[in-house]
Amino acid sequence: MPWSLTYHPELPVIEVAYDGPTSAQDLQESTSHLIRIEHEQGITRFVVDTRRMALEARLLDVHEIPSRQYVEEDADPDGRVAVILSASALER
C-alpha cells in the first residue's frame, strides 16, 4: 500500500500521502477508503500529497476518480480536495 493517512483535527482535514509506485488500483482503493471516512465521520476536506508518488496509472485513470468513482460511491459533492504536486510536475 503506497499511501498513508494522517488526520489533522485542528483543521479538520485528512492528508493522504503517496510514496513510491502508485497504480490505478492503489488510487481507487485509497479513494474508496477516504469516501468511507467521509460517510462515517463527516470529514469532507482532504489534502493529497503526491510529491513522493511515482504514478504508474494512466491519466485517464486519474480523471475517472472524480468523474466516475466519486459518483458511484456517493462522495459528498461539497467535499474539497487539495493536491500538492512536486516541483518537477509543475515544470511539465
XYZ file of C-alpha atoms in Angstrom:
92
model
C 0.000 0.000 0.000
C 1.876 3.099 -1.213
C -0.306 5.574 0.686
C -0.816 6.633 4.281
C -3.401 8.745 6.065
C -2.930 11.436 8.682
C -5.834 13.171 10.406
C -5.299 16.830 11.318
C -8.124 17.552 13.793
C -7.222 21.227 14.171
C -8.237 21.902 10.543
C -10.156 19.270 10.298
C -8.632 17.629 7.254
C -7.305 14.229 6.264
C -3.988 14.101 4.458
C -3.266 11.187 2.154
C 0.386 10.904 1.161
C 1.565 8.668 -1.658
C 5.077 7.238 -1.616
C 6.602 5.270 -4.481
C 4.975 3.412 -7.362
C 1.216 4.045 -7.380
C -1.128 2.112 -9.657
C -4.684 2.835 -10.757
C -5.848 0.211 -8.260
C -3.945 1.981 -5.458
C -5.688 5.247 -6.359
C -9.105 3.573 -6.432
C -8.541 1.859 -3.087
C -7.322 4.991 -1.336
C -10.216 6.990 -2.776
C -12.736 4.373 -1.590
C -11.154 4.482 1.863
C -11.435 8.271 2.015
C -15.058 8.210 0.862
C -15.856 5.679 3.622
C -14.255 8.015 6.170
C -16.288 10.879 4.728
C -19.523 8.877 5.178
C -18.655 7.579 8.655
C -17.050 10.666 10.203
C -18.370 13.571 8.150
C -14.916 14.824 7.173
C -15.097 16.445 3.739
C -11.699 18.136 3.421
C -8.683 16.267 2.062
C -5.094 17.082 1.141
C -3.434 14.743 -1.365
C 0.364 14.847 -1.246
C 1.836 13.452 -4.474
C 5.395 14.756 -4.076
C 6.847 11.269 -3.478
C 4.471 9.432 -5.807
C 5.683 7.562 -8.876
C 2.445 7.445 -10.846
C 2.000 4.210 -12.764
C -1.656 4.825 -13.596
C -2.807 6.339 -16.864
C -4.053 9.929 -16.784
C -7.459 8.573 -17.810
C -7.482 6.507 -14.601
C -6.799 9.655 -12.584
C -9.502 11.580 -14.457
C -12.090 8.875 -13.751
C -11.757 9.218 -9.983
C -13.945 12.333 -9.670
C -15.983 11.758 -12.820
C -16.868 8.116 -12.113
C -15.751 6.862 -8.696
C -16.999 9.853 -6.695
C -20.411 9.428 -8.318
C -20.571 5.640 -7.923
C -19.537 5.775 -4.259
C -21.687 8.814 -3.427
C -18.912 11.193 -2.376
C -20.148 14.455 -0.880
C -20.348 16.978 -3.751
C -19.440 19.742 -1.284
C -16.220 17.970 -0.325
C -12.915 19.604 -1.175
C -9.609 18.112 -2.280
C -6.312 19.992 -2.442
C -3.408 18.366 -4.281
C 0.250 19.026 -3.512
C 2.416 18.475 -6.590
C 6.174 18.095 -6.820
C 8.182 20.917 -8.369
C 9.057 18.660 -11.306
C 5.360 18.017 -12.014
C 4.801 21.756 -12.209
C 7.567 22.124 -14.809
C 5.867 19.819 -17.330
